[in-house]
PDB file of C-alpha atoms in Angstrom:
ATOM      1  CA  CYS A1386    -128.888  98.600  26.277  1.00  0.00           C
ATOM      2  CA  PRO A1387    -129.334 100.279  22.805  1.00  0.00           C
ATOM      3  CA  ALA A1388    -126.480 102.609  23.635  1.00  0.00           C
ATOM      4  CA  GLN A1389    -124.172  99.640  24.585  1.00  0.00           C
ATOM      5  CA  ILE A1390    -124.995  97.784  21.404  1.00  0.00           C
ATOM      6  CA  ALA A1391    -124.345 100.937  19.426  1.00  0.00           C
ATOM      7  CA  ALA A1392    -120.982 101.303  21.071  1.00  0.00           C
ATOM      8  CA  LEU A1393    -120.110  97.734  20.150  1.00  0.00           C
ATOM      9  CA  LYS A1394    -121.126  98.287  16.502  1.00  0.00           C
ATOM     10  CA  ARG A1395    -118.893 101.322  16.347  1.00  0.00           C
ATOM     11  CA  SER A1396    -115.969  99.375  17.850  1.00  0.00           C
ATOM     12  CA  LYS A1397    -116.394  96.736  15.073  1.00  0.00           C
ATOM     13  CA  VAL A1398    -116.130  99.388  12.337  1.00  0.00           C
ATOM     14  CA  SER A1399    -112.613 100.308  13.600  1.00  0.00           C
ATOM     15  CA  SER A1400    -109.836  98.590  11.720  1.00  0.00           C
ATOM     16  CA  LYS A1401    -107.492  98.641  14.812  1.00  0.00           C
ATOM     17  CA  ARG A1402    -108.185  95.771  17.077  1.00  0.00           C
ATOM     18  CA  THR A1403    -106.209  96.979  20.042  1.00  0.00           C
ATOM     19  CA  THR A1404    -106.162  95.276  23.385  1.00  0.00           C
ATOM     20  CA  GLU A1405    -108.028  98.075  24.930  1.00  0.00           C
ATOM     21  CA  ALA A1406    -110.845  97.888  22.346  1.00  0.00           C
ATOM     22  CA  ILE A1407    -111.085  94.084  22.731  1.00  0.00           C
ATOM     23  CA  LYS A1408    -111.249  94.459  26.555  1.00  0.00           C
ATOM     24  CA  LYS A1409    -113.893  97.114  26.166  1.00  0.00           C
ATOM     25  CA  SER A1410    -115.916  94.832  23.941  1.00  0.00           C
ATOM     26  CA  HIS A1411    -115.644  92.076  26.536  1.00  0.00           C
ATOM     27  CA  GLU A1412    -116.755  94.340  29.315  1.00  0.00           C
ATOM     28  CA  LEU A1413    -119.805  95.592  27.345  1.00  0.00           C
ATOM     29  CA  TRP A1414    -120.985  92.065  26.357  1.00  0.00           C
ATOM     30  CA  HIS A1415    -120.348  90.863  29.862  1.00  0.00           C
ATOM     31  CA  SER A1416    -122.628  93.587  31.225  1.00  0.00           C
ATOM     32  CA  LEU A1417    -125.327  92.737  28.752  1.00  0.00           C
ATOM     33  CA  VAL A1418    -125.163  89.067  29.650  1.00  0.00           C
ATOM     34  CA  LEU A1419    -125.505  89.934  33.348  1.00  0.00           C
ATOM     35  CA  LYS A1420    -128.493  92.104  32.517  1.00  0.00           C
ATOM     36  CA  TYR A1421    -130.125  89.734  30.047  1.00  0.00           C
ATOM     37  CA  PRO A1422    -128.765  86.226  30.916  1.00  0.00           C
ATOM     38  CA  ASN A1423    -131.275  84.384  28.748  1.00  0.00           C
ATOM     39  CA  VAL A1424    -130.456  86.084  25.381  1.00  0.00           C
ATOM     40  CA  PRO A1425    -128.214  83.514  23.486  1.00  0.00           C
ATOM     41  CA  ASP A1426    -126.861  86.148  21.006  1.00  0.00           C
ATOM     42  CA  TYR A1427    -125.375  88.094  23.946  1.00  0.00           C
ATOM     43  CA  GLN A1428    -123.751  84.981  25.331  1.00  0.00           C
ATOM     44  CA  ASP A1429    -122.496  84.051  21.873  1.00  0.00           C
ATOM     45  CA  GLU A1430    -120.857  87.580  21.482  1.00  0.00           C
ATOM     46  CA  LEU A1431    -119.415  87.406  25.000  1.00  0.00           C
ATOM     47  CA  ALA A1432    -117.756  84.057  24.085  1.00  0.00           C
ATOM     48  CA  ARG A1433    -116.380  85.584  20.908  1.00  0.00           C
ATOM     49  CA  ALA A1434    -114.983  88.628  22.825  1.00  0.00           C
ATOM     50  CA  LEU A1435    -113.332  86.269  25.285  1.00  0.00           C
ATOM     51  CA  SER A1436    -111.880  84.165  22.527  1.00  0.00           C
ATOM     52  CA  ASN A1437    -110.333  87.352  21.003  1.00  0.00           C
ATOM     53  CA  LEU A1438    -109.104  88.531  24.437  1.00  0.00           C
ATOM     54  CA  ALA A1439    -107.566  85.307  25.631  1.00  0.00           C
ATOM     55  CA  PRO A1440    -104.466  85.284  23.355  1.00  0.00           C
ATOM     56  CA  MET A1441    -103.603  88.751  24.643  1.00  0.00           C
ATOM     57  CA  LEU A1442    -103.532  87.551  28.281  1.00  0.00           C
ATOM     58  CA  VAL A1443    -100.896  85.407  29.989  1.00  0.00           C
ATOM     59  CA  GLY A1444    -100.900  82.735  32.700  1.00  0.00           C
ATOM     60  CA  HIS A1445    -103.982  82.176  34.823  1.00  0.00           C
ATOM     61  CA  GLU A1446    -105.876  85.072  33.262  1.00  0.00           C
ATOM     62  CA  ALA A1447    -105.442  83.609  29.822  1.00  0.00           C
ATOM     63  CA  GLU A1448    -106.398  80.124  30.939  1.00  0.00           C
ATOM     64  CA  GLU A1449    -109.463  81.460  32.683  1.00  0.00           C
ATOM     65  CA  ALA A1450    -110.579  83.266  29.474  1.00  0.00           C
ATOM     66  CA  TYR A1451    -110.126  80.076  27.365  1.00  0.00           C
ATOM     67  CA  ASN A1452    -112.086  78.069  29.975  1.00  0.00           C
ATOM     68  CA  ARG A1453    -114.824  80.580  30.208  1.00  0.00           C
ATOM     69  CA  THR A1454    -115.228  80.629  26.450  1.00  0.00           C
ATOM     70  CA  VAL A1455    -115.568  76.890  26.384  1.00  0.00           C
ATOM     71  CA  GLU A1456    -117.977  77.042  29.296  1.00  0.00           C
ATOM     72  CA  ILE A1457    -120.270  79.431  27.393  1.00  0.00           C
ATOM     73  CA  ARG A1458    -119.959  77.410  24.156  1.00  0.00           C
ATOM     74  CA  VAL A1459    -120.845  74.192  25.956  1.00  0.00           C
ATOM     75  CA  LYS A1460    -124.008  75.871  27.328  1.00  0.00           C
ATOM     76  CA  LEU A1461    -125.041  77.221  23.972  1.00  0.00           C
ATOM     77  CA  ALA A1462    -124.258  74.024  22.028  1.00  0.00           C
ATOM     78  CA  GLY A1463    -126.323  72.022  24.653  1.00  0.00           C
ATOM     79  CA  GLN A1464    -129.276  74.361  24.560  1.00  0.00           C
ATOM     80  CA  PHE A1465    -129.363  74.689  20.785  1.00  0.00           C
ATOM     81  CA  SER A1466    -128.162  71.368  19.422  1.00  0.00           C
ATOM     82  CA  ASP A1467    -129.656  72.096  16.045  1.00  0.00           C
ATOM     83  CA  VAL A1468    -127.756  75.438  15.573  1.00  0.00           C
ATOM     84  CA  ARG A1469    -124.660  74.376  13.597  1.00  0.00           C
ATOM     85  CA  PRO A1470    -122.535  77.409  14.290  1.00  0.00           C
ATOM     86  CA  TYR A1471    -122.740  76.847  18.059  1.00  0.00           C
ATOM     87  CA  GLN A1472    -121.375  73.357  17.610  1.00  0.00           C
ATOM     88  CA  GLU A1473    -118.643  74.531  15.328  1.00  0.00           C
ATOM     89  CA  ASP A1474    -117.695  77.325  17.727  1.00  0.00           C
ATOM     90  CA  LEU A1475    -117.544  74.810  20.617  1.00  0.00           C
ATOM     91  CA  ALA A1476    -115.190  72.473  18.738  1.00  0.00           C
ATOM     92  CA  ARG A1477    -112.987  75.406  17.689  1.00  0.00           C
ATOM     93  CA  SER A1478    -112.865  76.798  21.276  1.00  0.00           C
ATOM     94  CA  LEU A1479    -111.867  73.398  22.683  1.00  0.00           C
ATOM     95  CA  GLY A1480    -108.988  73.285  20.141  1.00  0.00           C
ATOM     96  CA  GLU A1481    -107.828  76.816  21.093  1.00  0.00           C
ATOM     97  CA  LEU A1482    -107.895  75.739  24.794  1.00  0.00           C
ATOM     98  CA  GLY A1483    -105.907  72.589  23.992  1.00  0.00           C
ATOM     99  CA  ASN A1484    -103.249  74.612  22.176  1.00  0.00           C
ATOM    100  CA  PHE A1485    -102.972  77.037  25.068  1.00  0.00           C
ATOM    101  CA  LEU A1486    -102.666  74.195  27.608  1.00  0.00           C
ATOM    102  CA  LYS A1487    -100.075  72.384  25.441  1.00  0.00           C
ATOM    103  CA  ASN A1488     -97.908  75.568  25.203  1.00  0.00           C
ATOM    104  CA  ALA A1489     -98.299  76.093  28.978  1.00  0.00           C
ATOM    105  CA  GLY A1490     -96.863  72.659  29.632  1.00  0.00           C
ATOM    106  CA  LYS A1491    -100.148  71.156  30.832  1.00  0.00           C
ATOM    107  CA  VAL A1492    -100.117  68.383  28.288  1.00  0.00           C
ATOM    108  CA  ARG A1493    -102.531  66.034  30.040  1.00  0.00           C
ATOM    109  CA  ASP A1494    -105.133  68.756  30.297  1.00  0.00           C
ATOM    110  CA  ALA A1495    -104.453  69.646  26.579  1.00  0.00           C
ATOM    111  CA  ALA A1496    -105.164  66.021  25.661  1.00  0.00           C
ATOM    112  CA  ASP A1497    -108.573  66.253  27.297  1.00  0.00           C
ATOM    113  CA  ALA A1498    -109.372  69.419  25.415  1.00  0.00           C
ATOM    114  CA  PHE A1499    -108.146  67.982  22.063  1.00  0.00           C
ATOM    115  CA  ARG A1500    -110.120  64.750  22.722  1.00  0.00           C
ATOM    116  CA  ASN A1501    -113.302  66.757  23.231  1.00  0.00           C
ATOM    117  CA  ALA A1502    -112.580  68.872  20.153  1.00  0.00           C
ATOM    118  CA  SER A1503    -111.940  65.793  18.058  1.00  0.00           C
ATOM    119  CA  GLN A1504    -115.201  64.169  19.181  1.00  0.00           C
ATOM    120  CA  ASN A1505    -117.080  67.321  18.356  1.00  0.00           C
ATOM    121  CA  TRP A1506    -115.503  67.710  14.901  1.00  0.00           C
ATOM    122  CA  HIS A1507    -116.141  63.981  14.204  1.00  0.00           C
ATOM    123  CA  ALA A1508    -119.789  64.408  15.028  1.00  0.00           C
ATOM    124  CA  LEU A1509    -120.012  67.405  12.672  1.00  0.00           C
ATOM    125  CA  ALA A1510    -118.136  65.564   9.948  1.00  0.00           C
ATOM    126  CA  THR A1511    -120.425  62.541  10.314  1.00  0.00           C
ATOM    127  CA  SER A1512    -123.525  64.704   9.987  1.00  0.00           C
ATOM    128  CA  SER A1513    -122.156  66.519   6.950  1.00  0.00           C
ATOM    129  CA  PRO A1514    -120.161  63.953   4.933  1.00  0.00           C
ATOM    130  CA  GLY A1515    -117.686  65.492   2.506  1.00  0.00           C
ATOM    131  CA  SER A1516    -117.375  68.800   4.456  1.00  0.00           C
ATOM    132  CA  ILE A1517    -113.805  69.839   3.784  1.00  0.00           C
ATOM    133  CA  SER A1518    -113.756  72.178   6.770  1.00  0.00           C
ATOM    134  CA  TYR A1519    -114.967  69.594   9.222  1.00  0.00           C
ATOM    135  CA  LEU A1520    -112.646  66.925   7.973  1.00  0.00           C
ATOM    136  CA  LYS A1521    -109.589  69.250   8.065  1.00  0.00           C
ATOM    137  CA  ASN A1522    -110.405  70.348  11.568  1.00  0.00           C
ATOM    138  CA  LEU A1523    -110.936  66.740  12.615  1.00  0.00           C
ATOM    139  CA  ALA A1524    -107.535  65.743  11.194  1.00  0.00           C
ATOM    140  CA  ASP A1525    -105.804  68.651  12.904  1.00  0.00           C
ATOM    141  CA  THR A1526    -107.251  68.112  16.309  1.00  0.00           C
ATOM    142  CA  SER A1527    -106.778  64.351  16.143  1.00  0.00           C
ATOM    143  CA  ASN A1528    -103.128  64.863  15.239  1.00  0.00           C
ATOM    144  CA  ASN A1529    -102.768  67.313  18.164  1.00  0.00           C
ATOM    145  CA  LEU A1530    -104.493  64.848  20.420  1.00  0.00           C
ATOM    146  CA  GLY A1531    -102.069  62.080  19.263  1.00  0.00           C
ATOM    147  CA  ILE A1532     -99.029  64.308  19.991  1.00  0.00           C
ATOM    148  CA  ALA A1533    -100.361  65.082  23.485  1.00  0.00           C
ATOM    149  CA  LEU A1534    -101.126  61.444  24.200  1.00  0.00           C
ATOM    150  CA  ALA A1535     -97.669  60.308  22.956  1.00  0.00           C
ATOM    151  CA  GLY A1536     -96.082  62.942  25.164  1.00  0.00           C
ATOM    152  CA  THR A1537     -97.814  61.705  28.265  1.00  0.00           C
ATOM    153  CA  GLY A1538     -97.024  58.003  27.790  1.00  0.00           C
ATOM    154  CA  ARG A1539    -100.095  56.725  26.147  1.00  0.00           C
ATOM    155  CA  PRO A1540     -98.819  55.307  22.837  1.00  0.00           C
ATOM    156  CA  ASP A1541    -101.737  53.078  22.016  1.00  0.00           C
ATOM    157  CA  ASP A1542    -104.287  55.913  22.478  1.00  0.00           C
ATOM    158  CA  ALA A1543    -101.955  58.191  20.478  1.00  0.00           C
ATOM    159  CA  GLU A1544    -101.842  55.756  17.559  1.00  0.00           C
ATOM    160  CA  LEU A1545    -105.627  55.592  17.479  1.00  0.00           C
ATOM    161  CA  ALA A1546    -105.711  59.455  17.323  1.00  0.00           C
ATOM    162  CA  TYR A1547    -103.206  59.601  14.540  1.00  0.00           C
ATOM    163  CA  ARG A1548    -105.139  56.955  12.546  1.00  0.00           C
ATOM    164  CA  LYS A1549    -108.292  59.028  12.983  1.00  0.00           C
ATOM    165  CA  ALA A1550    -106.359  61.973  11.469  1.00  0.00           C
ATOM    166  CA  LEU A1551    -105.272  59.908   8.576  1.00  0.00           C
ATOM    167  CA  TRP A1552    -108.849  58.697   8.108  1.00  0.00           C
ATOM    168  CA  ALA A1553    -110.157  62.303   7.973  1.00  0.00           C
ATOM    169  CA  MET A1554    -107.483  63.333   5.474  1.00  0.00           C
ATOM    170  CA  GLY A1555    -108.300  60.213   3.391  1.00  0.00           C
ATOM    171  CA  GLN A1556    -111.878  61.437   3.037  1.00  0.00           C
ATOM    172  CA  LEU A1557    -110.857  64.793   1.400  1.00  0.00           C
ATOM    173  CA  PRO A1558    -111.504  65.017  -2.389  1.00  0.00           C
ATOM    174  CA  ASP A1559    -108.412  64.365  -4.482  1.00  0.00           C
ATOM    175  CA  GLU A1560    -108.118  67.950  -5.730  1.00  0.00           C
ATOM    176  CA  VAL A1561    -108.155  69.172  -2.120  1.00  0.00           C
ATOM    177  CA  ALA A1562    -105.816  66.494  -0.813  1.00  0.00           C
ATOM    178  CA  ALA A1563    -103.277  67.379  -3.543  1.00  0.00           C
ATOM    179  CA  ARG A1564    -102.868  70.940  -2.240  1.00  0.00           C
ATOM    180  CA  PRO A1565     -99.374  71.504  -0.699  1.00  0.00           C
ATOM    181  CA  GLU A1566    -100.657  72.407   2.771  1.00  0.00           C
ATOM    182  CA  HIS A1567    -102.749  69.210   3.049  1.00  0.00           C
ATOM    183  CA  ARG A1568     -99.962  67.052   1.588  1.00  0.00           C
ATOM    184  CA  GLU A1569     -97.581  68.504   4.252  1.00  0.00           C
ATOM    185  CA  SER A1570    -100.133  67.795   6.997  1.00  0.00           C
ATOM    186  CA  PHE A1571    -100.612  64.270   5.717  1.00  0.00           C
ATOM    187  CA  GLY A1572     -96.842  63.720   5.686  1.00  0.00           C
ATOM    188  CA  LYS A1573     -96.511  64.969   9.271  1.00  0.00           C
ATOM    189  CA  VAL A1574     -99.145  62.600  10.583  1.00  0.00           C
ATOM    190  CA  HIS A1575     -97.316  59.649   8.813  1.00  0.00           C
ATOM    191  CA  GLN A1576     -94.100  60.922  10.331  1.00  0.00           C
ATOM    192  CA  ASN A1577     -95.804  61.000  13.801  1.00  0.00           C
ATOM    193  CA  ILE A1578     -96.979  57.388  13.464  1.00  0.00           C
ATOM    194  CA  GLY A1579     -93.537  56.324  12.352  1.00  0.00           C
ATOM    195  CA  LEU A1580     -91.879  57.959  15.371  1.00  0.00           C
ATOM    196  CA  LEU A1581     -94.438  56.445  17.679  1.00  0.00           C
ATOM    197  CA  ILE A1582     -94.326  52.819  16.527  1.00  0.00           C
ATOM    198  CA  GLY A1583     -90.690  52.825  15.423  1.00  0.00           C
ATOM    199  CA  THR A1584     -89.461  50.458  18.009  1.00  0.00           C
ATOM    200  CA  ARG A1585     -92.481  48.164  17.976  1.00  0.00           C
ATOM    201  CA  GLN A1586     -93.557  47.752  14.421  1.00  0.00           C
ATOM    202  CA  LEU A1587     -90.509  48.311  12.235  1.00  0.00           C
ATOM    203  CA  ASP A1588     -92.128  47.403   8.878  1.00  0.00           C
ATOM    204  CA  GLU A1589     -94.958  49.865   9.251  1.00  0.00           C
ATOM    205  CA  ALA A1590     -92.765  52.466  10.818  1.00  0.00           C
ATOM    206  CA  GLU A1591     -90.455  52.271   7.819  1.00  0.00           C
ATOM    207  CA  ALA A1592     -93.302  52.632   5.342  1.00  0.00           C
ATOM    208  CA  SER A1593     -94.783  55.573   7.183  1.00  0.00           C
ATOM    209  CA  LEU A1594     -91.417  57.403   7.492  1.00  0.00           C
ATOM    210  CA  ARG A1595     -90.636  56.780   3.827  1.00  0.00           C
ATOM    211  CA  PHE A1596     -94.005  58.207   2.796  1.00  0.00           C
ATOM    212  CA  ALA A1597     -93.309  61.241   4.951  1.00  0.00           C
ATOM    213  CA  ARG A1598     -89.819  61.708   3.576  1.00  0.00           C
ATOM    214  CA  THR A1599     -91.025  61.358  -0.030  1.00  0.00           C
ATOM    215  CA  THR A1600     -93.856  63.894   0.608  1.00  0.00           C
ATOM    216  CA  PHE A1601     -91.456  66.558   2.147  1.00  0.00           C
ATOM    217  CA  THR A1602     -88.864  66.006  -0.519  1.00  0.00           C
ATOM    218  CA  GLU A1603     -91.417  66.603  -3.307  1.00  0.00           C
ATOM    219  CA  LEU A1604     -92.805  69.676  -1.559  1.00  0.00           C
ATOM    220  CA  LEU A1605     -89.375  71.120  -1.081  1.00  0.00           C
ATOM    221  CA  SER A1606     -88.771  70.809  -4.861  1.00  0.00           C
ATOM    222  CA  THR A1607     -91.316  73.631  -5.329  1.00  0.00           C
ATOM    223  CA  SER A1608     -90.739  75.483  -2.154  1.00  0.00           C
ATOM    224  CA  PRO A1609     -86.907  75.091  -1.466  1.00  0.00           C
ATOM    225  CA  ASP A1610     -86.767  77.979   0.957  1.00  0.00           C
ATOM    226  CA  SER A1611     -89.358  76.686   3.428  1.00  0.00           C
ATOM    227  CA  PRO A1612     -87.653  76.224   6.737  1.00  0.00           C
ATOM    228  CA  GLY A1613     -90.670  74.223   8.084  1.00  0.00           C
ATOM    229  CA  LEU A1614     -90.432  71.597   5.196  1.00  0.00           C
ATOM    230  CA  ARG A1615     -86.602  71.436   5.739  1.00  0.00           C
ATOM    231  CA  HIS A1616     -87.031  70.839   9.436  1.00  0.00           C
ATOM    232  CA  SER A1617     -89.718  68.157   8.755  1.00  0.00           C
ATOM    233  CA  LEU A1618     -87.467  66.399   6.189  1.00  0.00           C
ATOM    234  CA  ALA A1619     -84.496  66.410   8.642  1.00  0.00           C
ATOM    235  CA  ALA A1620     -86.671  64.903  11.335  1.00  0.00           C
ATOM    236  CA  ALA A1621     -87.938  62.235   8.861  1.00  0.00           C
ATOM    237  CA  ASP A1622     -84.347  61.385   7.765  1.00  0.00           C
ATOM    238  CA  SER A1623     -83.331  61.025  11.319  1.00  0.00           C
ATOM    239  CA  ALA A1624     -86.311  58.752  12.296  1.00  0.00           C
ATOM    240  CA  LEU A1625     -86.039  56.670   9.211  1.00  0.00           C
ATOM    241  CA  GLY A1626     -82.268  56.238   9.752  1.00  0.00           C
ATOM    242  CA  ASN A1627     -82.913  55.010  13.287  1.00  0.00           C
ATOM    243  CA  VAL A1628     -85.459  52.443  12.046  1.00  0.00           C
ATOM    244  CA  LEU A1629     -83.007  51.209   9.337  1.00  0.00           C
ATOM    245  CA  ALA A1630     -80.174  51.038  11.875  1.00  0.00           C
ATOM    246  CA  ALA A1631     -82.366  48.995  14.203  1.00  0.00           C
ATOM    247  CA  ARG A1632     -82.871  46.559  11.251  1.00  0.00           C
ATOM    248  CA  ASP A1633     -79.072  46.350  10.729  1.00  0.00           C
ATOM    249  CA  ARG A1634     -79.276  48.159   7.380  1.00  0.00           C
ATOM    250  CA  LEU A1635     -76.563  50.620   8.202  1.00  0.00           C
ATOM    251  CA  GLU A1636     -75.513  51.342   4.616  1.00  0.00           C
ATOM    252  CA  GLU A1637     -79.072  52.679   3.993  1.00  0.00           C
ATOM    253  CA  ALA A1638     -79.175  54.542   7.253  1.00  0.00           C
ATOM    254  CA  GLU A1639     -75.837  56.396   6.820  1.00  0.00           C
ATOM    255  CA  PRO A1640     -76.809  58.692   3.859  1.00  0.00           C
ATOM    256  CA  LEU A1641     -79.975  59.659   5.802  1.00  0.00           C
ATOM    257  CA  PHE A1642     -78.001  60.716   8.864  1.00  0.00           C
ATOM    258  CA  ARG A1643     -75.703  62.638   6.545  1.00  0.00           C
ATOM    259  CA  ARG A1644     -78.697  64.306   4.954  1.00  0.00           C
ATOM    260  CA  GLN A1645     -80.084  65.209   8.336  1.00  0.00           C
ATOM    261  CA  LEU A1646     -76.786  66.782   9.363  1.00  0.00           C
ATOM    262  CA  ALA A1647     -76.690  68.725   6.127  1.00  0.00           C
ATOM    263  CA  ASP A1648     -80.172  70.118   6.737  1.00  0.00           C
ATOM    264  CA  HIS A1649     -79.239  71.170  10.316  1.00  0.00           C
ATOM    265  CA  LEU A1650     -76.175  72.908   9.012  1.00  0.00           C
ATOM    266  CA  HIS A1651     -78.333  74.707   6.472  1.00  0.00           C
ATOM    267  CA  PHE A1652     -80.307  76.187   9.390  1.00  0.00           C
ATOM    268  CA  ILE A1653     -77.139  77.283  11.201  1.00  0.00           C
ATOM    269  CA  VAL A1654     -75.606  78.945   8.055  1.00  0.00           C
TER     270      VAL A1654
END
C-alpha cells in the first residue's frame, strides 16, 4: 500500500499526462479501493482517475468510465452530504456524462444527466447564495439541459430549463456579468429561447433574439475575428429574420437575411 501511494505521488510530479500514465494511475487506485473499500479518499481518487481517463477512451469504454465516475461520486456525496467538494464533484461529473452522451447521439440520456447536474448545482447555489462558480455552472448545465430537451421534442420543459439558466445568470454580480464570456453565454441562452418559442410567442421571441443579436454585435466590435461570435450572430440574424417574416415585416427581415449570408460567406472565404 505505501509503495502504491508513493508510485502515485511520483506520477503526479510528472508534467506529461500520457494515456499510459493515466491508465496506470487508474489501475493503482482501483487496486487500493478493492483492498480498502471503506476509505473514501481512495474512492475519490479512483473517481478522479476515471474522469481523467474517460476522454481518452471511445464508445462503450468511455461511457462506462463516465458512468462509473458518477456512480462513485453519487456514493460519496450520499455518505458525506456535508463535504462540499464531494457534492461539487458529483455535479461536475454528471455534466461531463451529459456532454459525452450528447456527443454520442444519446440525447435523451444526456438530458437525464444534465437534469441531475442542474439539480445538484441548484442545491449548491441555494446553500451558498452569491457563489459565482455555482451560478455559472447552474446556468451552463441548465442551458445544456434546455438544448437536449428541445432536441427531443419537449419544448415546454426546455423553456423552463432555459429560464433557469437566465435566472442563474441574473444572480451574478454586475462586474462579473459584464465580462465578455458571460455576456456571450447570456446572449446564447436568449437566442435559444427565441429559437424555441419563435412560432408560438412572436413578441417574446423577437425581444429575445434582438437582445442576442445586440449582444453578439457589441462583442464582435471588440473581437472582430472571433468565429464563434460571427456564427452566433449569423444564427441570430436568421432566427430574427424568420420571426419578422412570420409577422409580415419583410422589409425588416430582408437586411437580416443579407447579413446572415454575408457572415456565412465570410467563413467560406
